[in-house]
mmCIF file of C-alpha atoms in Angstrom:
data_model
loop_
_atom_site.group_PDB
_atom_site.id
_atom_site.type_symbol
_atom_site.label_atom_id
_atom_site.label_comp_id
_atom_site.label_asym_id
_atom_site.label_seq_id
_atom_site.Cartn_x
_atom_site.Cartn_y
_atom_site.Cartn_z
ATOM 1 C CA UNK W 19 -4.147 11.611 -13.396
ATOM 2 C CA UNK W 20 -3.015 8.177 -12.958
ATOM 3 C CA UNK W 21 -2.501 5.432 -15.366
ATOM 4 C CA UNK W 22 -4.187 1.848 -15.554
ATOM 5 C CA UNK W 23 -2.592 -1.412 -14.979
ATOM 6 C CA UNK W 24 -0.616 -2.596 -11.899
ATOM 7 C CA UNK W 25 0.200 0.273 -9.597
ATOM 8 C CA UNK W 26 3.546 -1.100 -8.975
ATOM 9 C CA UNK W 27 5.601 0.741 -11.445
ATOM 10 C CA UNK W 28 8.790 0.162 -9.411
ATOM 11 C CA UNK W 29 9.491 -3.399 -10.574
ATOM 12 C CA UNK W 30 10.902 -2.365 -13.942
ATOM 13 C CA UNK W 31 11.967 1.221 -13.857
ATOM 14 C CA UNK W 32 15.281 0.699 -12.193
ATOM 15 C CA UNK W 33 16.644 -1.904 -14.801
ATOM 16 C CA UNK W 34 19.262 -0.966 -17.210
ATOM 17 C CA UNK W 35 17.758 -0.360 -20.639
ATOM 18 C CA UNK W 36 19.653 0.254 -23.920
ATOM 19 C CA UNK W 37 16.975 2.540 -25.446
ATOM 20 C CA UNK W 38 13.138 3.626 -25.346
ATOM 21 C CA UNK W 39 12.219 0.649 -27.212
ATOM 22 C CA UNK W 40 13.348 -1.776 -24.667
ATOM 23 C CA UNK W 41 11.773 0.234 -21.927
ATOM 24 C CA UNK W 42 8.449 0.126 -23.786
ATOM 25 C CA UNK W 43 8.646 -3.602 -24.469
ATOM 26 C CA UNK W 44 9.247 -4.187 -20.806
ATOM 27 C CA UNK W 45 6.339 -1.971 -19.684
ATOM 28 C CA UNK W 46 3.958 -3.746 -22.123
ATOM 29 C CA UNK W 47 5.127 -6.990 -20.884
ATOM 30 C CA UNK W 48 4.531 -6.141 -17.140
ATOM 31 C CA UNK W 49 1.171 -4.392 -18.126
ATOM 32 C CA UNK W 50 -0.572 -6.825 -20.658
ATOM 33 C CA UNK W 51 -4.036 -5.250 -20.225
ATOM 34 C CA UNK W 52 -2.885 -1.579 -20.398
ATOM 35 C CA UNK W 53 -4.203 -0.784 -23.900
ATOM 36 C CA UNK W 54 -7.682 -2.512 -23.205
ATOM 37 C CA UNK W 55 -8.605 -3.082 -19.531
ATOM 38 C CA UNK W 56 -11.563 -5.101 -20.464
ATOM 39 C CA UNK W 57 -9.339 -8.040 -21.465
ATOM 40 C CA UNK W 58 -8.517 -8.332 -17.752
ATOM 41 C CA UNK W 59 -10.415 -11.101 -15.829
ATOM 42 C CA UNK W 60 -11.417 -11.307 -12.238
ATOM 43 C CA UNK W 61 -8.764 -13.658 -11.068
ATOM 44 C CA UNK W 62 -7.026 -13.739 -7.738
ATOM 45 C CA UNK W 63 -4.148 -15.708 -9.491
ATOM 46 C CA UNK W 64 -3.518 -12.448 -11.317
ATOM 47 C CA UNK W 65 -1.129 -10.510 -9.251
ATOM 48 C CA UNK W 66 -1.762 -7.149 -11.105
ATOM 49 C CA UNK W 67 -5.745 -7.271 -11.097
ATOM 50 C CA UNK W 68 -6.848 -3.546 -10.859
ATOM 51 C CA UNK W 69 -10.718 -3.815 -11.212
ATOM 52 C CA UNK W 70 -10.613 -1.770 -14.419
ATOM 53 C CA UNK W 71 -12.522 -4.331 -16.307
ATOM 54 C CA UNK W 72 -15.600 -3.369 -14.194
ATOM 55 C CA UNK W 73 -15.889 0.284 -14.526
ATOM 56 C CA UNK W 74 -19.116 2.437 -15.089
ATOM 57 C CA UNK W 75 -22.557 2.166 -13.635
ATOM 58 C CA UNK W 76 -23.130 -1.328 -14.812
ATOM 59 C CA UNK W 77 -19.607 -2.611 -14.193
ATOM 60 C CA UNK W 78 -19.153 -3.418 -17.907
ATOM 61 C CA UNK W 79 -16.819 -0.647 -19.089
ATOM 62 C CA UNK W 80 -12.981 -0.439 -19.289
ATOM 63 C CA UNK W 81 -10.333 1.930 -20.634
ATOM 64 C CA UNK W 82 -9.098 1.842 -24.200
ATOM 65 C CA UNK W 83 -5.806 3.476 -24.885
ATOM 66 C CA UNK W 84 -4.617 3.936 -28.588
ATOM 67 C CA UNK W 85 -1.447 1.847 -28.768
ATOM 68 C CA UNK W 86 0.097 3.623 -31.770
ATOM 69 C CA UNK W 87 -0.388 6.894 -30.168
ATOM 70 C CA UNK W 88 0.945 6.014 -26.736
ATOM 71 C CA UNK W 89 3.994 4.365 -28.426
ATOM 72 C CA UNK W 90 4.727 7.247 -30.634
ATOM 73 C CA UNK W 91 4.436 9.843 -27.738
ATOM 74 C CA UNK W 92 6.649 7.493 -25.461
ATOM 75 C CA UNK W 93 9.368 7.050 -28.073
ATOM 76 C CA UNK W 94 9.203 10.823 -28.804
ATOM 77 C CA UNK W 95 9.556 11.780 -25.103
ATOM 78 C CA UNK W 96 12.578 9.669 -24.428
ATOM 79 C CA UNK W 97 14.295 10.735 -27.460
ATOM 80 C CA UNK W 98 17.733 12.212 -26.653
ATOM 81 C CA UNK W 99 16.951 11.949 -23.031
ATOM 82 C CA UNK W 100 18.645 9.787 -20.342
ATOM 83 C CA UNK W 101 17.008 6.532 -19.951
ATOM 84 C CA UNK W 102 16.629 6.808 -16.094
ATOM 85 C CA UNK W 103 13.901 6.059 -13.648
ATOM 86 C CA UNK W 104 12.475 9.738 -13.663
ATOM 87 C CA UNK W 105 12.289 9.997 -17.297
ATOM 88 C CA UNK W 106 10.632 6.657 -17.689
ATOM 89 C CA UNK W 107 7.980 7.475 -15.309
ATOM 90 C CA UNK W 108 7.478 10.954 -16.852
ATOM 91 C CA UNK W 109 7.310 9.401 -20.430
ATOM 92 C CA UNK W 110 4.543 7.017 -19.060
ATOM 93 C CA UNK W 111 2.284 9.644 -17.672
ATOM 94 C CA UNK W 112 3.041 12.086 -20.584
ATOM 95 C CA UNK W 113 2.242 9.469 -23.262
ATOM 96 C CA UNK W 114 -0.889 8.230 -21.423
ATOM 97 C CA UNK W 115 -2.280 11.804 -20.989
ATOM 98 C CA UNK W 116 -1.509 12.753 -24.666
ATOM 99 C CA UNK W 117 -3.133 9.593 -26.036
ATOM 100 C CA UNK W 118 -6.364 10.463 -24.013
ATOM 101 C CA UNK W 119 -6.195 14.163 -24.939
ATOM 102 C CA UNK W 120 -5.403 15.395 -21.440
ATOM 103 C CA UNK W 121 -3.436 18.590 -20.466
ATOM 104 C CA UNK W 122 -0.832 17.417 -17.965
ATOM 105 C CA UNK W 123 -0.065 21.153 -16.947
ATOM 106 C CA UNK W 124 -3.669 21.286 -15.279
ATOM 107 C CA UNK W 125 -3.300 17.768 -13.721
ATOM 108 C CA UNK W 126 -1.878 16.408 -10.485
ATOM 109 C CA UNK W 127 0.011 13.103 -10.945
ATOM 110 C CA UNK W 128 -0.917 10.442 -8.695
ATOM 111 C CA UNK W 129 1.031 7.153 -8.109
ATOM 112 C CA UNK W 130 -1.503 4.901 -6.487
ATOM 113 C CA UNK W 131 -0.893 3.024 -3.351
ATOM 114 C CA UNK W 132 2.912 2.737 -2.998
ATOM 115 C CA UNK W 133 1.908 0.503 0.060
ATOM 116 C CA UNK W 134 5.367 0.237 1.536
ATOM 117 C CA UNK W 135 7.784 2.887 2.875
ATOM 118 C CA UNK W 136 10.687 1.898 0.598
ATOM 119 C CA UNK W 137 8.412 2.534 -2.580
ATOM 120 C CA UNK W 138 7.379 5.977 -1.271
ATOM 121 C CA UNK W 139 11.036 6.761 -0.460
ATOM 122 C CA UNK W 140 12.121 5.528 -3.966
ATOM 123 C CA UNK W 141 9.688 7.962 -5.673
ATOM 124 C CA UNK W 142 10.699 10.836 -3.489
ATOM 125 C CA UNK W 143 14.354 10.324 -4.353
ATOM 126 C CA UNK W 144 13.407 10.655 -7.963
ATOM 127 C CA UNK W 145 10.768 13.456 -7.474
ATOM 128 C CA UNK W 146 12.078 15.363 -4.318
ATOM 129 C CA UNK W 147 8.800 17.634 -4.430
ATOM 130 C CA UNK W 148 6.533 14.683 -3.976
ATOM 131 C CA UNK W 149 3.858 14.512 -1.319
ATOM 132 C CA UNK W 150 2.384 11.627 0.387
ATOM 133 C CA UNK W 151 -1.060 11.154 1.700
ATOM 134 C CA UNK W 152 -0.934 8.474 4.497
ATOM 135 C CA UNK W 153 -4.085 6.677 5.509
ATOM 136 C CA UNK W 154 -4.414 5.070 9.026
ATOM 137 C CA UNK W 155 -7.012 2.860 10.573
ATOM 138 C CA UNK W 156 -7.391 0.811 13.787
ATOM 139 C CA UNK W 157 -3.936 -1.044 13.638
ATOM 140 C CA UNK W 158 -5.355 -4.452 14.687
ATOM 141 C CA UNK W 159 -7.872 -4.148 12.125
ATOM 142 C CA UNK W 160 -5.143 -3.452 9.562
ATOM 143 C CA UNK W 161 -3.061 -6.360 10.832
ATOM 144 C CA UNK W 162 -5.964 -8.852 10.606
ATOM 145 C CA UNK W 163 -7.187 -7.634 7.344
ATOM 146 C CA UNK W 164 -3.591 -7.911 5.655
ATOM 147 C CA UNK W 165 -3.332 -11.301 7.138
ATOM 148 C CA UNK W 166 -6.711 -12.430 5.911
ATOM 149 C CA UNK W 167 -6.148 -11.093 2.407
ATOM 150 C CA UNK W 168 -2.555 -12.318 1.899
ATOM 151 C CA UNK W 169 -3.354 -15.784 3.187
ATOM 152 C CA UNK W 170 -6.433 -16.141 0.910
ATOM 153 C CA UNK W 171 -4.299 -15.081 -2.133
ATOM 154 C CA UNK W 172 -1.509 -17.601 -1.011
ATOM 155 C CA UNK W 173 -3.962 -20.425 -0.799
ATOM 156 C CA UNK W 174 -5.578 -19.630 -4.284
ATOM 157 C CA UNK W 175 -2.012 -19.512 -5.604
ATOM 158 C CA UNK W 176 -0.969 -22.751 -3.813
ATOM 159 C CA UNK W 177 1.829 -20.950 -1.960
ATOM 160 C CA UNK W 178 2.876 -21.240 1.559
ATOM 161 C CA UNK W 179 1.786 -18.215 3.536
ATOM 162 C CA UNK W 180 4.124 -16.473 6.146
ATOM 163 C CA UNK W 181 3.130 -13.391 8.032
ATOM 164 C CA UNK W 182 6.516 -12.049 8.852
ATOM 165 C CA UNK W 183 6.878 -8.311 8.629
ATOM 166 C CA UNK W 184 3.194 -7.451 9.065
ATOM 167 C CA UNK W 185 3.398 -6.228 12.598
ATOM 168 C CA UNK W 186 6.632 -4.402 12.033
ATOM 169 C CA UNK W 187 5.565 -2.571 9.008
ATOM 170 C CA UNK W 188 2.380 -1.396 10.816
ATOM 171 C CA UNK W 189 4.341 -0.400 13.940
ATOM 172 C CA UNK W 190 6.867 1.640 11.964
ATOM 173 C CA UNK W 191 4.073 4.143 11.254
ATOM 174 C CA UNK W 192 5.422 7.086 9.363
ATOM 175 C CA UNK W 193 9.070 7.106 10.804
ATOM 176 C CA UNK W 194 10.909 6.125 7.590
ATOM 177 C CA UNK W 195 9.023 9.213 5.837
ATOM 178 C CA UNK W 196 10.249 11.631 8.579
ATOM 179 C CA UNK W 197 13.723 10.277 8.387
ATOM 180 C CA UNK W 198 13.878 10.762 4.684
ATOM 181 C CA UNK W 199 12.404 14.396 4.917
ATOM 182 C CA UNK W 200 9.261 13.421 2.877
ATOM 183 C CA UNK W 201 6.277 15.907 3.081
ATOM 184 C CA UNK W 202 3.163 14.059 4.137
ATOM 185 C CA UNK W 203 -0.146 14.267 5.821
ATOM 186 C CA UNK W 204 -2.109 11.640 7.708
ATOM 187 C CA UNK W 205 -5.719 11.143 7.607
ATOM 188 C CA UNK W 206 -7.743 8.534 9.318
ATOM 189 C CA UNK W 207 -9.833 6.103 7.152
ATOM 190 C CA UNK W 208 -12.902 6.573 9.232
ATOM 191 C CA UNK W 209 -12.805 10.412 8.813
ATOM 192 C CA UNK W 210 -11.847 10.878 5.087
ATOM 193 C CA UNK W 211 -15.605 11.231 3.863
ATOM 194 C CA UNK W 212 -17.179 11.853 7.185
ATOM 195 C CA UNK W 213 -16.560 15.640 7.189
ATOM 196 C CA UNK W 214 -15.456 18.401 4.815
ATOM 197 C CA UNK W 215 -12.649 19.378 7.197
ATOM 198 C CA UNK W 216 -10.474 16.401 6.126
ATOM 199 C CA UNK W 217 -10.911 16.718 2.497
ATOM 200 C CA UNK W 218 -10.429 20.544 2.604
ATOM 201 C CA UNK W 219 -7.264 19.933 4.513
ATOM 202 C CA UNK W 220 -5.923 17.534 1.842
ATOM 203 C CA UNK W 221 -6.905 19.964 -0.902
ATOM 204 C CA UNK W 222 -4.977 22.668 0.930
ATOM 205 C CA UNK W 223 -1.935 20.299 1.330
ATOM 206 C CA UNK W 224 -1.941 19.503 -2.353
ATOM 207 C CA UNK W 225 -2.737 22.995 -3.698
ATOM 208 C CA UNK W 226 -5.765 22.159 -5.538
ATOM 209 C CA UNK W 227 -9.386 23.336 -5.396
ATOM 210 C CA UNK W 228 -12.001 21.298 -3.771
ATOM 211 C CA UNK W 229 -14.416 19.630 -6.113
ATOM 212 C CA UNK W 230 -17.242 17.241 -5.342
ATOM 213 C CA UNK W 231 -15.623 14.634 -7.588
ATOM 214 C CA UNK W 232 -13.101 14.030 -4.883
ATOM 215 C CA UNK W 233 -15.797 12.314 -2.989
ATOM 216 C CA UNK W 234 -16.531 9.867 -5.833
ATOM 217 C CA UNK W 235 -14.848 6.543 -6.611
ATOM 218 C CA UNK W 236 -13.836 6.975 -10.253
ATOM 219 C CA UNK W 237 -10.981 6.160 -12.700
ATOM 220 C CA UNK W 238 -10.738 8.128 -15.904
ATOM 221 C CA UNK W 239 -14.165 9.672 -14.996
ATOM 222 C CA UNK W 240 -15.863 6.248 -14.785
ATOM 223 C CA UNK W 241 -17.241 4.726 -11.643
ATOM 224 C CA UNK W 242 -14.626 2.475 -10.145
ATOM 225 C CA UNK W 243 -15.701 -0.451 -7.959
ATOM 226 C CA UNK W 244 -12.366 -1.270 -6.383
ATOM 227 C CA UNK W 245 -9.745 -3.839 -7.077
ATOM 228 C CA UNK W 246 -11.062 -6.565 -4.757
ATOM 229 C CA UNK W 247 -12.718 -9.223 -6.947
ATOM 230 C CA UNK W 248 -14.713 -10.397 -4.016
ATOM 231 C CA UNK W 249 -15.996 -6.987 -2.748
ATOM 232 C CA UNK W 250 -17.316 -4.587 -5.282
ATOM 233 C CA UNK W 251 -18.318 -1.169 -3.891
ATOM 234 C CA UNK W 252 -18.145 2.215 -5.561
ATOM 235 C CA UNK W 253 -18.454 4.366 -2.358
ATOM 236 C CA UNK W 254 -16.675 4.535 1.040
ATOM 237 C CA UNK W 255 -18.143 2.212 3.691
ATOM 238 C CA UNK W 256 -16.786 1.635 7.157
ATOM 239 C CA UNK W 257 -18.141 -1.842 7.179
ATOM 240 C CA UNK W 258 -15.505 -2.751 4.677
ATOM 241 C CA UNK W 259 -12.840 -1.921 7.078
ATOM 242 C CA UNK W 260 -14.172 -4.032 10.065
ATOM 243 C CA UNK W 261 -12.800 -7.344 10.665
ATOM 244 C CA UNK W 262 -14.126 -9.551 13.441
ATOM 245 C CA UNK W 263 -11.363 -10.824 15.569
ATOM 246 C CA UNK W 264 -10.668 -12.155 19.091
ATOM 247 C CA UNK W 265 -7.395 -11.416 20.580
ATOM 248 C CA UNK W 266 -5.577 -13.975 22.674
ATOM 249 C CA UNK W 267 -4.198 -12.894 26.014
ATOM 250 C CA UNK W 268 -0.598 -12.842 24.571
ATOM 251 C CA UNK W 269 -1.823 -10.672 21.603
ATOM 252 C CA UNK W 270 -3.552 -8.253 23.727
ATOM 253 C CA UNK W 271 -0.124 -7.743 25.619
ATOM 254 C CA UNK W 272 1.976 -7.590 22.360
ATOM 255 C CA UNK W 273 -0.383 -5.154 20.468
ATOM 256 C CA UNK W 274 -0.941 -2.719 23.381
ATOM 257 C CA UNK W 275 2.876 -2.177 23.044
ATOM 258 C CA UNK W 276 3.730 -2.352 19.450
ATOM 259 C CA UNK W 277 0.743 -0.139 18.367
ATOM 260 C CA UNK W 278 1.311 2.498 21.107
ATOM 261 C CA UNK W 279 1.596 5.310 18.698
ATOM 262 C CA UNK W 280 -1.797 4.650 17.075
ATOM 263 C CA UNK W 281 -3.582 4.539 20.522
ATOM 264 C CA UNK W 282 -1.865 7.742 21.811
ATOM 265 C CA UNK W 283 -1.695 9.844 18.895
ATOM 266 C CA UNK W 284 -4.633 8.669 16.605
ATOM 267 C CA UNK W 285 -7.066 7.814 19.428
ATOM 268 C CA UNK W 286 -7.690 4.187 18.689
ATOM 269 C CA UNK W 287 -8.881 2.073 21.512
ATOM 270 C CA UNK W 288 -6.198 0.056 23.280
ATOM 271 C CA UNK W 289 -6.914 -3.492 23.966
ATOM 272 C CA UNK W 290 -7.096 -4.556 27.645
ATOM 273 C CA UNK W 291 -3.802 -5.979 28.831
ATOM 274 C CA UNK W 292 -2.720 -7.556 32.054
ATOM 275 C CA UNK W 293 0.982 -7.657 31.175
ATOM 276 C CA UNK W 294 1.938 -4.270 32.350
ATOM 277 C CA UNK W 295 4.204 -5.556 34.963
ATOM 278 C CA UNK W 296 6.170 -7.592 32.364
ATOM 279 C CA UNK W 297 9.277 -5.971 30.993
ATOM 280 C CA UNK W 298 8.464 -4.485 27.568
ATOM 281 C CA UNK W 299 11.215 -6.545 25.653
ATOM 282 C CA UNK W 300 9.466 -9.715 26.974
ATOM 283 C CA UNK W 301 6.137 -8.496 25.846
ATOM 284 C CA UNK W 302 7.507 -7.784 22.439
ATOM 285 C CA UNK W 303 8.688 -11.340 22.003
ATOM 286 C CA UNK W 304 5.198 -12.737 22.880
ATOM 287 C CA UNK W 305 3.878 -15.131 20.150
ATOM 288 C CA UNK W 306 0.636 -14.551 18.133
ATOM 289 C CA UNK W 307 -1.927 -16.977 17.012
ATOM 290 C CA UNK W 308 -0.276 -16.797 13.536
ATOM 291 C CA UNK W 309 2.957 -17.723 15.000
ATOM 292 C CA UNK W 310 1.469 -20.782 16.531
ATOM 293 C CA UNK W 311 -0.163 -21.631 13.170
ATOM 294 C CA UNK W 312 3.140 -21.389 11.373
ATOM 295 C CA UNK W 313 4.950 -23.787 13.598
ATOM 296 C CA UNK W 314 2.013 -26.155 13.694
ATOM 297 C CA UNK W 315 1.882 -26.101 9.932
ATOM 298 C CA UNK W 316 5.553 -26.239 9.264
ATOM 299 C CA UNK W 317 5.669 -30.000 8.213
ATOM 300 C CA UNK W 318 2.715 -29.527 6.014
ATOM 301 C CA UNK W 319 4.712 -26.832 4.182
ATOM 302 C CA UNK W 320 7.472 -29.188 3.550
ATOM 303 C CA UNK W 321 5.098 -31.295 1.456
ATOM 304 C CA UNK W 322 4.217 -28.402 -0.846
ATOM 305 C CA UNK W 323 5.909 -27.645 -4.074
ATOM 306 C CA UNK W 324 7.481 -24.557 -2.569
ATOM 307 C CA UNK W 325 8.234 -26.000 0.624
ATOM 308 C CA UNK W 326 11.982 -26.889 1.575
ATOM 309 C CA UNK W 327 14.140 -26.884 4.601
ATOM 310 C CA UNK W 328 15.983 -23.788 3.309
ATOM 311 C CA UNK W 329 12.711 -22.092 2.784
ATOM 312 C CA UNK W 330 11.326 -22.754 6.164
ATOM 313 C CA UNK W 331 14.542 -21.820 7.817
ATOM 314 C CA UNK W 332 14.533 -18.434 5.952
ATOM 315 C CA UNK W 333 10.802 -17.775 6.831
ATOM 316 C CA UNK W 334 11.222 -18.758 10.502
ATOM 317 C CA UNK W 335 14.274 -16.628 10.734
ATOM 318 C CA UNK W 336 12.415 -13.797 9.383
ATOM 319 C CA UNK W 337 9.657 -14.094 12.179
ATOM 320 C CA UNK W 338 12.483 -14.000 14.828
ATOM 321 C CA UNK W 339 14.309 -11.013 13.086
ATOM 322 C CA UNK W 340 10.866 -9.086 13.052
ATOM 323 C CA UNK W 341 10.805 -9.291 16.797
ATOM 324 C CA UNK W 342 14.234 -8.093 17.253
ATOM 325 C CA UNK W 343 13.483 -5.137 14.992
ATOM 326 C CA UNK W 344 10.426 -4.338 17.178
ATOM 327 C CA UNK W 345 12.600 -4.132 20.216
ATOM 328 C CA UNK W 346 15.128 -1.923 18.516
ATOM 329 C CA UNK W 347 12.314 0.389 17.397
ATOM 330 C CA UNK W 348 10.722 0.703 20.695
ATOM 331 C CA UNK W 349 14.025 1.551 22.359
ATOM 332 C CA UNK W 350 15.055 3.985 19.559
ATOM 333 C CA UNK W 351 14.717 7.368 21.331
ATOM 334 C CA UNK W 352 14.567 9.073 17.935
ATOM 335 C CA UNK W 353 11.282 7.435 16.958
ATOM 336 C CA UNK W 354 9.651 8.663 20.118
ATOM 337 C CA UNK W 355 10.830 12.225 19.388
ATOM 338 C CA UNK W 356 9.002 12.041 16.002
ATOM 339 C CA UNK W 357 5.461 11.962 18.015
ATOM 340 C CA UNK W 358 5.092 15.746 17.787
ATOM 341 C CA UNK W 359 5.733 15.748 14.078
ATOM 342 C CA UNK W 360 3.176 12.963 13.484
ATOM 343 C CA UNK W 361 0.476 14.823 15.513
ATOM 344 C CA UNK W 362 1.054 17.976 13.502
ATOM 345 C CA UNK W 363 0.699 15.914 10.198
ATOM 346 C CA UNK W 364 -2.593 14.466 11.248
ATOM 347 C CA UNK W 365 -5.663 16.125 9.545
ATOM 348 C CA UNK W 366 -8.480 15.506 11.949
ATOM 349 C CA UNK W 367 -11.299 17.684 13.537
ATOM 350 C CA UNK W 368 -10.657 15.656 16.724
ATOM 351 C CA UNK W 369 -7.208 16.700 17.378
#
């Protein structure tokens, strides 16, 4: 079971609250469409768009949650309990399930898409028995998909786009999860629905029985067409995960090094590179097309509402810092020793 609204519940659970009422008020403020997802509109300006206004066969259904019931169960759950992160999260799921007549004892609680390592680690610190399912895909496809999507959102919201951190986060792979002793399994996006082997492996990992509904895109039993306002689809499609790109000579050199684990462990095709005689640390400093774009448009950014010398210096510094972190990661002997753990965690018929 998961709850509607923005999947990022981390933004408010760490705040200091006086009582359950202040927590509830903050939650409702952060999730204005929680009680009626049909009130949400398809709008990329909306950071919390979840696609829950287009559920069902005809994309015209939503999820209605009884506000009085939810609030009553929420306040009751937190009564005489510490107002901390774990109890707040438990209260949310308990109240939502009770308001919808669900038996939590027969459900698995899912927090959708933590996206970043720090959020998965945050959840595991609260609930040490948590399990993570990590999806991987072609790393270059992932990089360009993230750049394309984030830059589009930035343009619509009239914000200056900076791509710092995208390469480093992808190259990290699951190293932070290993270092924090988090139990996880890895599946390749291309194989999730292609064979029962992967799905059965995930069921075994989660200690749940296989059911055909696991192959369906649903939310609260209704067809879910995704949270992307410009791409509605209620089934898995490889076409959605393909981005047309053309690597520059420098990018071929860079990506062949930073995504080495993806090529060696997961079997993705490594780009042709003619830089093998260059020292690795030099290759890790090679600029991407987006780096050139950033410096080319740096003066245009100054003319934007959010543009300032301080902002530009901070963002430019973050690009430089990212490369230094890539070098440190590559020469970290520990990260290479984790390769065997990563291989064992991959659920794939082809390994």
